[in-house]
XYZ file of C-alpha atoms in Angstrom:
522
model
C 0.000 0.000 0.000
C 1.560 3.346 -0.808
C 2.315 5.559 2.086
C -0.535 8.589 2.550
C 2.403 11.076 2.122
C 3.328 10.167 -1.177
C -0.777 10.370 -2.139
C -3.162 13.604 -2.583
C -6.146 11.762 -1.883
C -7.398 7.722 -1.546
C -10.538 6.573 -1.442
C -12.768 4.067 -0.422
C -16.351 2.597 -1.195
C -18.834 2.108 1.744
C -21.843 -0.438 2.399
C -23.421 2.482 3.875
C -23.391 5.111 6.497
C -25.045 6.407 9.294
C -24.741 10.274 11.365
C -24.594 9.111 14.813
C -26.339 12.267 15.765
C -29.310 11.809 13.245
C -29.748 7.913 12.627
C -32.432 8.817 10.697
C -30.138 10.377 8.113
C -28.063 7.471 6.363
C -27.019 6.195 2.913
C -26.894 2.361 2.044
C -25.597 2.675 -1.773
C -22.961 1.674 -3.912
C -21.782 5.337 -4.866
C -20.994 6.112 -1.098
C -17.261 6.917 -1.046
C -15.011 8.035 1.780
C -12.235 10.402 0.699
C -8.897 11.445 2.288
C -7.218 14.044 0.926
C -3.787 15.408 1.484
C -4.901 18.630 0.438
C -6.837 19.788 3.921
C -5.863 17.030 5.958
C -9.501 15.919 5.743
C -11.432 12.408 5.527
C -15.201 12.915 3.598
C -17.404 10.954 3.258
C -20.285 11.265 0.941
C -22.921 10.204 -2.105
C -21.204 10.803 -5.588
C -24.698 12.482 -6.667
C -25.006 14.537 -3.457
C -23.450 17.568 -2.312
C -23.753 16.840 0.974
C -20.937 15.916 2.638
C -19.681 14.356 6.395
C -16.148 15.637 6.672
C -13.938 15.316 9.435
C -9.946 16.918 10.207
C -7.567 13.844 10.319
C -5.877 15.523 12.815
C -8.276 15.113 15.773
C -10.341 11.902 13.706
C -10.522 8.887 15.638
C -11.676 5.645 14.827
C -13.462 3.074 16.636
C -14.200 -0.416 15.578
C -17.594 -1.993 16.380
C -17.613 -5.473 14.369
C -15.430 -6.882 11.680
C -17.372 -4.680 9.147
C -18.589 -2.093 11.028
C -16.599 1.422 12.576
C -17.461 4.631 14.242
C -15.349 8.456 13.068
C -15.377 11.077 15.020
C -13.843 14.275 15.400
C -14.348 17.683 16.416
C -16.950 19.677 14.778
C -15.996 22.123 11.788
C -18.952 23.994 12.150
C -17.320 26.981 13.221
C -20.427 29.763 12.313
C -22.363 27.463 15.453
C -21.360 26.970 18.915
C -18.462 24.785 18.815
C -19.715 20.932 19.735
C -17.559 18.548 21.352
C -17.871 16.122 18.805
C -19.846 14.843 15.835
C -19.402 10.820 14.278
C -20.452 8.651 11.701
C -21.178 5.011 11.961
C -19.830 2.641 8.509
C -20.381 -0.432 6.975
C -17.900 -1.886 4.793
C -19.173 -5.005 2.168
C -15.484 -7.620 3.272
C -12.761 -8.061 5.380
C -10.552 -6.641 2.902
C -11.909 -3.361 2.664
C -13.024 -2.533 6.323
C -8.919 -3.831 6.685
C -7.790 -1.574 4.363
C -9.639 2.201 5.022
C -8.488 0.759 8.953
C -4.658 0.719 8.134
C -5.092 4.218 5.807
C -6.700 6.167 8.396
C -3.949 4.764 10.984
C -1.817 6.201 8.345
C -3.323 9.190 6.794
C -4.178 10.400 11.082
C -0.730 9.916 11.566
C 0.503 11.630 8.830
C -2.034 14.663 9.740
C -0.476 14.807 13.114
C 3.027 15.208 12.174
C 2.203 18.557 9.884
C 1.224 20.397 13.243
C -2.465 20.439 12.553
C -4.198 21.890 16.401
C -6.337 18.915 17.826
C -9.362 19.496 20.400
C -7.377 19.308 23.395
C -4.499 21.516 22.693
C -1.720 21.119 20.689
C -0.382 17.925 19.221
C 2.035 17.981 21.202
C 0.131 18.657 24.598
C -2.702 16.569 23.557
C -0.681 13.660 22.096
C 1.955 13.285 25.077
C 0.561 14.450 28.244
C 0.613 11.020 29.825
C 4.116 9.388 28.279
C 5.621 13.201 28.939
C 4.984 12.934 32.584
C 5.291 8.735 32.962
C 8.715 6.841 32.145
C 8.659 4.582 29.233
C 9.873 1.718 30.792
C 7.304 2.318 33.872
C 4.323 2.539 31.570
C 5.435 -0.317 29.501
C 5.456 -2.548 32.638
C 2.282 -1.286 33.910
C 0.060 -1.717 30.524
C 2.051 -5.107 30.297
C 1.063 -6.277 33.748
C -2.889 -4.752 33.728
C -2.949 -6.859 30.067
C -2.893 -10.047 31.715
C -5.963 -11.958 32.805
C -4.380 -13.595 35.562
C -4.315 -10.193 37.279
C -7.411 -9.091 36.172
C -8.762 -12.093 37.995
C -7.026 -11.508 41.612
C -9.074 -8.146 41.142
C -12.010 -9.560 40.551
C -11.874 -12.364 43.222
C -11.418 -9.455 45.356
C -15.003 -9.989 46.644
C -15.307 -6.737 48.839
C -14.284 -4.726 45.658
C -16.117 -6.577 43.409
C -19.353 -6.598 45.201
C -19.189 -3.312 46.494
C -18.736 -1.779 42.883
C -22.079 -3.969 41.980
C -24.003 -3.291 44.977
C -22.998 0.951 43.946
C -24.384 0.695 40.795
C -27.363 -1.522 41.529
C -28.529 0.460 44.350
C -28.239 3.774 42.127
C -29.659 2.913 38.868
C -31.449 5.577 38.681
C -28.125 7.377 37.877
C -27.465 4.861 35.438
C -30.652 4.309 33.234
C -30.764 5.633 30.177
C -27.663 7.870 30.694
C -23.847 7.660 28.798
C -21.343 5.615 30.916
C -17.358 6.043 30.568
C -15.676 3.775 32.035
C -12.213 4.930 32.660
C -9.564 2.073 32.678
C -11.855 -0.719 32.287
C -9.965 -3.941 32.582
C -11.852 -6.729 31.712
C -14.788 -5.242 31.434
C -16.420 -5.845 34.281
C -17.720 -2.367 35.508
C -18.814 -1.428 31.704
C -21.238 -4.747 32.054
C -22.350 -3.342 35.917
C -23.519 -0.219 34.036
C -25.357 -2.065 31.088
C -27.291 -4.035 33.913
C -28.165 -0.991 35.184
C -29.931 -0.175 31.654
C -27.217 2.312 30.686
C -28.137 3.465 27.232
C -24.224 3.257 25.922
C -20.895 2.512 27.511
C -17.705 3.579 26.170
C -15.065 0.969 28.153
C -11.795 3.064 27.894
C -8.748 0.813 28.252
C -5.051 1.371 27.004
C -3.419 -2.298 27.908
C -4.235 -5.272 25.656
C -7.002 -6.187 28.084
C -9.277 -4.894 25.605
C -9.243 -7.244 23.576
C -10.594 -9.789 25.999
C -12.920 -7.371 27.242
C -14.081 -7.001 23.722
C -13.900 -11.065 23.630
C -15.937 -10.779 27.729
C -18.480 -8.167 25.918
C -19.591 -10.061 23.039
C -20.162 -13.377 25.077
C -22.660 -11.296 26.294
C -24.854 -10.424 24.052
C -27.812 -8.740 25.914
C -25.393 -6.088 26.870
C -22.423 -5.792 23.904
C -25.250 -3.841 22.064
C -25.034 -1.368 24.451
C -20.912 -0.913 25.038
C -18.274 -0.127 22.618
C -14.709 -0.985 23.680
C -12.246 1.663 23.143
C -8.441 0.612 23.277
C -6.248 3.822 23.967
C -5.200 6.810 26.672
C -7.807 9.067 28.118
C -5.966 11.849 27.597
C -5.311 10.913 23.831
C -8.999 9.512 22.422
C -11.984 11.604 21.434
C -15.847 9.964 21.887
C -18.687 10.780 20.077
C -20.678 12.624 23.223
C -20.330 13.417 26.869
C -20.668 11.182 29.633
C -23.558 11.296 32.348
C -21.563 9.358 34.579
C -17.762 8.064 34.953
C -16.888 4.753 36.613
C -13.202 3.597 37.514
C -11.686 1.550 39.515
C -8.441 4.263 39.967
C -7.340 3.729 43.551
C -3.834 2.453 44.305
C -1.735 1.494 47.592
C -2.189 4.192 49.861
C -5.363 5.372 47.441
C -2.640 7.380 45.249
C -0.177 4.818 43.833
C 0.493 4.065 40.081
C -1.482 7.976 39.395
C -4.311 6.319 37.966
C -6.132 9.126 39.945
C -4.909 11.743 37.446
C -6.267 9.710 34.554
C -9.765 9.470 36.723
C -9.590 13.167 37.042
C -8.523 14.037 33.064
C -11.699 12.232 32.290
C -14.149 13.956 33.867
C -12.229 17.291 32.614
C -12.657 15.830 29.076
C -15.731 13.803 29.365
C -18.279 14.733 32.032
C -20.769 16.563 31.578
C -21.594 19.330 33.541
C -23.201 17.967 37.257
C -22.483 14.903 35.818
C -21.931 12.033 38.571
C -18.678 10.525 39.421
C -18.278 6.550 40.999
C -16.025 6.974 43.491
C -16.950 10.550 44.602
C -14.898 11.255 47.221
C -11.511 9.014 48.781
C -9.983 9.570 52.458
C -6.606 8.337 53.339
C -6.821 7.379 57.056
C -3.603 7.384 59.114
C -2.752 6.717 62.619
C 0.821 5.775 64.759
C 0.819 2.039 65.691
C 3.229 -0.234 67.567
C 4.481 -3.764 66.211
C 7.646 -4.982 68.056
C 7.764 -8.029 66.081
C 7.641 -5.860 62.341
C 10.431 -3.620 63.791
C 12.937 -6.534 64.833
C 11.650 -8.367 61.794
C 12.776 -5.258 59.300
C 16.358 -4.742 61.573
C 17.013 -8.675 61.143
C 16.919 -8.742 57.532
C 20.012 -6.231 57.674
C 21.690 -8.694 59.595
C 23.112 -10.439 56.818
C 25.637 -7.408 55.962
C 27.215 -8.034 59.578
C 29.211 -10.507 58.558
C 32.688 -9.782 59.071
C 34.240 -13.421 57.203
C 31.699 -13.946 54.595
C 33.795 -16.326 52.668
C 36.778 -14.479 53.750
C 34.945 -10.890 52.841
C 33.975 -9.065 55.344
C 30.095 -7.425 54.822
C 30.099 -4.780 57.023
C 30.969 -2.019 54.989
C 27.930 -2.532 53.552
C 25.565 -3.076 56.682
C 24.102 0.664 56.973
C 23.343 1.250 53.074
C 21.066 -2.574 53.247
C 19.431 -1.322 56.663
C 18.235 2.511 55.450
C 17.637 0.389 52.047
C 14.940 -2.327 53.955
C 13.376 0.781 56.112
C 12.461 2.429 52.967
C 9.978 -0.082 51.936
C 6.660 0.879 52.586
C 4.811 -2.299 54.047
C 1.849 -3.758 52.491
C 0.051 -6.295 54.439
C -2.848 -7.300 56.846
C -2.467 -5.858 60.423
C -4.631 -6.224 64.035
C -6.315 -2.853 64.581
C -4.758 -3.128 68.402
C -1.593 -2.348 67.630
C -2.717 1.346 66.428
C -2.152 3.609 69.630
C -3.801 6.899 68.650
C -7.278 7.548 67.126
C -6.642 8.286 63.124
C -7.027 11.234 61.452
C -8.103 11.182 57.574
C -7.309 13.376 54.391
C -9.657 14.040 51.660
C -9.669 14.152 48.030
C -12.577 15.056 46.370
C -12.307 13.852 42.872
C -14.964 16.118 41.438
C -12.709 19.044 42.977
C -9.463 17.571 42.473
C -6.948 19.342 39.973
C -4.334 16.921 38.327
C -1.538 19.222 39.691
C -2.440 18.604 43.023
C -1.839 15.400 42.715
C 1.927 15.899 42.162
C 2.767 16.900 45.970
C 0.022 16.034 48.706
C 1.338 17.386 52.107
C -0.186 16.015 55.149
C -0.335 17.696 58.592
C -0.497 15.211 61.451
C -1.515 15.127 65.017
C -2.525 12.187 67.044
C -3.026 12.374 71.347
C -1.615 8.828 72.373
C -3.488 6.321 73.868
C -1.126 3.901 75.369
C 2.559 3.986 77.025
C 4.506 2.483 74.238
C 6.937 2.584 71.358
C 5.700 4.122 68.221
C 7.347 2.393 65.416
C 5.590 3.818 62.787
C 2.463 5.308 60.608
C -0.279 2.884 59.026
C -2.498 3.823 56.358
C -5.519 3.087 55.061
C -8.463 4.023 52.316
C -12.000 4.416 51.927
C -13.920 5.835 49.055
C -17.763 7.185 49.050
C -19.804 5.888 45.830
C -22.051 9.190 46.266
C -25.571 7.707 44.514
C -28.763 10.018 44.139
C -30.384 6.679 46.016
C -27.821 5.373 48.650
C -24.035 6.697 49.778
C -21.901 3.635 49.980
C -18.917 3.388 51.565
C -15.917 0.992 50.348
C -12.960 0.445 53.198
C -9.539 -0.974 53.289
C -9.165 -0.307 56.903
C -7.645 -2.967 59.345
C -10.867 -5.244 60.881
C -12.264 -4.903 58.133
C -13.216 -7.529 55.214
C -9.201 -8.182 53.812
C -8.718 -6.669 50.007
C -5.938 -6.870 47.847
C -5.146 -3.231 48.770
C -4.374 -4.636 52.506
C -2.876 -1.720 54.472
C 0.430 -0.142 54.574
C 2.726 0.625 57.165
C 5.489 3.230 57.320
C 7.926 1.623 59.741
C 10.623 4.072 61.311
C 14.185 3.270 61.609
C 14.552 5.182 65.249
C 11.246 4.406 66.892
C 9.670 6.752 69.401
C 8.348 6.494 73.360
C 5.438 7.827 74.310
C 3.129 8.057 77.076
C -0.558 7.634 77.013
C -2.334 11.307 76.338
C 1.198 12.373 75.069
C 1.144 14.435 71.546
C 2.056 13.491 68.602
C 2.876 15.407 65.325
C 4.572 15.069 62.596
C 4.122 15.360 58.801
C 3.327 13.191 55.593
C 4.520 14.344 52.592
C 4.077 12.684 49.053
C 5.692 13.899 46.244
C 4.939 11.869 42.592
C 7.888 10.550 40.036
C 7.864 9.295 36.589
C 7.449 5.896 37.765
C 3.931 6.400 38.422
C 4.328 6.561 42.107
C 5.085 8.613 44.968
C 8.277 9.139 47.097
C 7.248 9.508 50.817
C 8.575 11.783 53.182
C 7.252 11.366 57.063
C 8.702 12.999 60.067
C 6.935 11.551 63.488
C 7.583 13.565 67.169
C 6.165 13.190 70.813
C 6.268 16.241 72.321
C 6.930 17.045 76.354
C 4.231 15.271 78.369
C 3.504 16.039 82.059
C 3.693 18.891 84.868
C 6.228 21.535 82.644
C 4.761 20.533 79.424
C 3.979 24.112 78.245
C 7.903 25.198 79.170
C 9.044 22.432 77.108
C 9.634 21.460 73.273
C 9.905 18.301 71.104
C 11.611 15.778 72.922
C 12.005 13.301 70.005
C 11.861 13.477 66.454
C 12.361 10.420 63.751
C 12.241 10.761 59.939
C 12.466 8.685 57.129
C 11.954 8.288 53.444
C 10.104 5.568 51.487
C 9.966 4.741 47.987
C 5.375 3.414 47.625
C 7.056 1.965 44.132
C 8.975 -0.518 45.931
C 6.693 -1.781 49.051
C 7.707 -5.142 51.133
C 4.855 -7.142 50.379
C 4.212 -9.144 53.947
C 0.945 -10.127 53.182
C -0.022 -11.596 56.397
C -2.941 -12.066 57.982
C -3.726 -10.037 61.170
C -1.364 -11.539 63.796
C -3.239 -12.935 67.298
C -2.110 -10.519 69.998
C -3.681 -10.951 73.653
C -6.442 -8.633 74.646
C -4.055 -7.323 77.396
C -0.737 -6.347 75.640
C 1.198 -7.016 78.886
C 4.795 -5.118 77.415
C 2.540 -2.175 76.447
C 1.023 -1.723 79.924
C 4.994 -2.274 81.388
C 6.473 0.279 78.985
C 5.609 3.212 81.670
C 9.312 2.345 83.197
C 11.497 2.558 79.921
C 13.776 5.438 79.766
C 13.317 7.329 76.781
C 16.775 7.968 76.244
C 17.144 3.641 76.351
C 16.899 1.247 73.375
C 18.103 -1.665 75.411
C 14.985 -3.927 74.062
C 16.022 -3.045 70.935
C 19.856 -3.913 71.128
C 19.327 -6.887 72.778
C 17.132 -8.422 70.292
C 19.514 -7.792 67.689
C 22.444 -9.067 69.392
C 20.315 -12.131 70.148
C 19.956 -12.253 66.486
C 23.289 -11.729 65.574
C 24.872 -13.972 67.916
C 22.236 -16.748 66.646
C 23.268 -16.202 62.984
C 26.900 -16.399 63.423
């Protein structure tokens, strides 16, 4: 096939053709051509004995494929004497395989082509419009991501995930009133499985938005469906790079991460709605909360120290190790870790931080800064912040809440903990502050900065300042996956109750437990 650039126009004859807009107005002959031409940049299609025309800039076109033989175009209105519309599109027919295979790979080609002269698309500029995610996400990040969310074995972990699974249903079943007859994007659909919630929910149309090679199986999921596939057109691509033919009554996603914010799907979630929803439109999740709150786990702290152990060797096969000892231990203490804890071993009430992704601005996703302050309940060591996440399906019918939160029904989120390198003493209705503060990097993720302190507790408290302080960094990309099960701790933590006589200033527990270790290991 001769490439587009070396051609002034190609064209191509159509079964028929319908204006999505107007079904009523459609053509089913044999003189209905589609045209591109190099000339304007511009794909029309129309009768040869009419001089009506549907034309669309190859620039911003985009096309959608519905069945072997059948498409959708669309593309910004060129209507520019009228108020300018956010889209307009066509539906085709082709007669064979051959030519519904060959106008496909043109307009790949002629679109791309189109792009590369400069021509403005909806959004912005090309490039804007065409980059915003990869100029903001790694290569090699996004590669591994759309690799790993393309394969069904993961997509089924998800949706064994019972809790998530039937709380997404129970959403959507319990508002269908917000879902009957209305448009449905479903932003990063997976398998599918959401798009088909909607459908049940008599959704007039679903447009399932997903950029991995899950598609296709949704696509394949869909169609083994049939009461519903009439009713949802897969679309395999970026948010921030496809056009639809109309807005969206409602968006549904599935966009939280660890900690509610990892892998930035959140910033897709939010691009959407700028892009997509219409105006009071309704969003499922409405609102998330990252809950936080100082806990105490003796047995995580030695168990993060130990694995440092290792680089204490001093004859290692005649090497000595130790050179190396402090770089492993900062390294293991910089996990984040992600696993199933007993709500007991929290000593403070949490606190929570919202984001309200009808609000929300991308940008302020890029740093989220955290303020804490916790009054302590018990006489103990803090070794550390968990975390935690709920979001609110906000329904016109009923509010439903979805939790991650320890005692709770176990997902595959689990909960994370931020374990401390230096832990902290404090007594029971002693203050603590501190701050969280999450910054995002290319590797669709967030670096995490938190500084815990116990202030001055007692007669004198108001003469005195911050009597300990302990920081640390953690990378959320690279979490220590425990994935325990809540550990059985008595009802009566006995060495909680006796901490009242440690010295501050002491970590004897501490160094005896590692020597214990170390002596046991060499």
């Amino acid at each position: 096939m001769e490439a587009p650039s070396s051609l002034k126009q190609q064209e191509f004859s159509l079964a028929s053709v319908t204006h999505l807009t107007s079904p009523s107005v459609s053509s089913s002959s044999s003189s209905v051509v589609a045209t591109f031409s190099s000339s304007d940049n511009h794909l029309r299609i129309q009768e040869s004995d009419s001089d009506d025309a549907f034309t669309f800039d190859l620039s911003s076109a985009q096309l959608f494929k519905l069945a072997p033989l059948q498409f959708i175009c669309v593309s910004e209105s060129l209507d520019s004497a009228k108020e300018k519309s956010f889209s307009r599109g066509v539906m085709m027919k082709f007669r064979d395989d051959k030519e519904s295979k060959d106008f496909s790979d043109s307009f790949e080609e002629w679109t791309k082509d189109a792009v590369k002269q400069g021509s403005p698309l909806p959004n912005g500029t090309v490039s804007v419009n065409k980059g915003k995610f990869d100029n903001k996400i790694e290569a090699a990040s996004a590669k591994m991501y759309f690799h790993y969310y393309g394969q069904l074995l993961h997509q089924q972990n998800m949706l064994q995930d019972y809790v998530r699974t039937g709380t997404y249903h129970a959403a959507v079943m319990e508002n269908r009133s917000d879902f009957s007859g209305r448009v449905v994007v479903d932003v990063g659909a997976g398998s599918g499985i959401l798009s088909m919630f909607a459908a049940l929910a008599d959704a007039k149309h679903v447009y399932a938005v997903e950029a991995s090679d899950m598609a296709e199986y949704a696509r394949k999921l869909i169609a083994g469906n049939p009461l519903l596939a009439e009713r949802i057109t897969v679309i395999k691509g970026k948010v921030e790079d496809i056009e639809l033919p109309e807005k969206a009554d409602v968006l549904i996603s599935e966009p939280m991460g660890t900690l509610l914010v990892n892998e930035r799907m959140l910033e897709t979630y939010v691009i959407a709605r700028d892009r997509f929803l219409s105006p009071n439109g309704k969003m499922f999740p409405t609102i998330g909360r990252i809950h936080m709150a100082p806990f105490s786990d003796e047995f995580l702290f030695v168990e993060m120290a130990n694995k440092a152990l290792f680089w204490q060797q001093q004859n290692y096969y005649g090497v000595d190790l130790t050179p190396l000892y402090g770089s492993a231990h900062q390294g293991y203490f910089s996990q984040p870790v992600v696993d199933a804890f007993d709500p007991r071993l929290l000593v403070a009430p949490s606190m929570s931080h919202v984001i309200d992704f009808s609000q929300m601005k991308e940008e302020q996703f890029y740093k989220i800064d955290i303020p804490l302050k916790f009054t302590a309940s018990v006489c103990t060591r803090v070794h550390g912040l968990a975390c935690w996440f709920d979001v609110l399906f906000d329904g016109s019918t009923v509010k439903r809440w979805f939790t991650t939160a320890p005692g709770a029904p176990t997902t595959h989120w689990y909960q994370i903990r931020c374990v401390l390198s230096q832990p902290i003493h404090v007594m029971a209705g002693q203050e603590i502050t501190g701050r969280l503060h999450l910054v995002a990097h290319s590797a669709q993720s967030y670096t995490i900065n938190l500084t815990l302190s116990a202030k001055m507790w007692g007669p004198g408290a108001n003469q005195g300042g911050i009597l300990q302080t302990s920081s640390c960094k953690f990378d959320l990309k690279e979490p220590y996956y425990r994935m325990s099960q809540p550990q059985v701790y008595p009802v009566v933590q006995e060495p909680l109750a006796q901490s009242q006589d440690i010295q501050i200033q002491s970590d004897d527990l501490e160094v005896e437990l590692l020597q214990q270790n170390a002596n046991a290991q060499l």
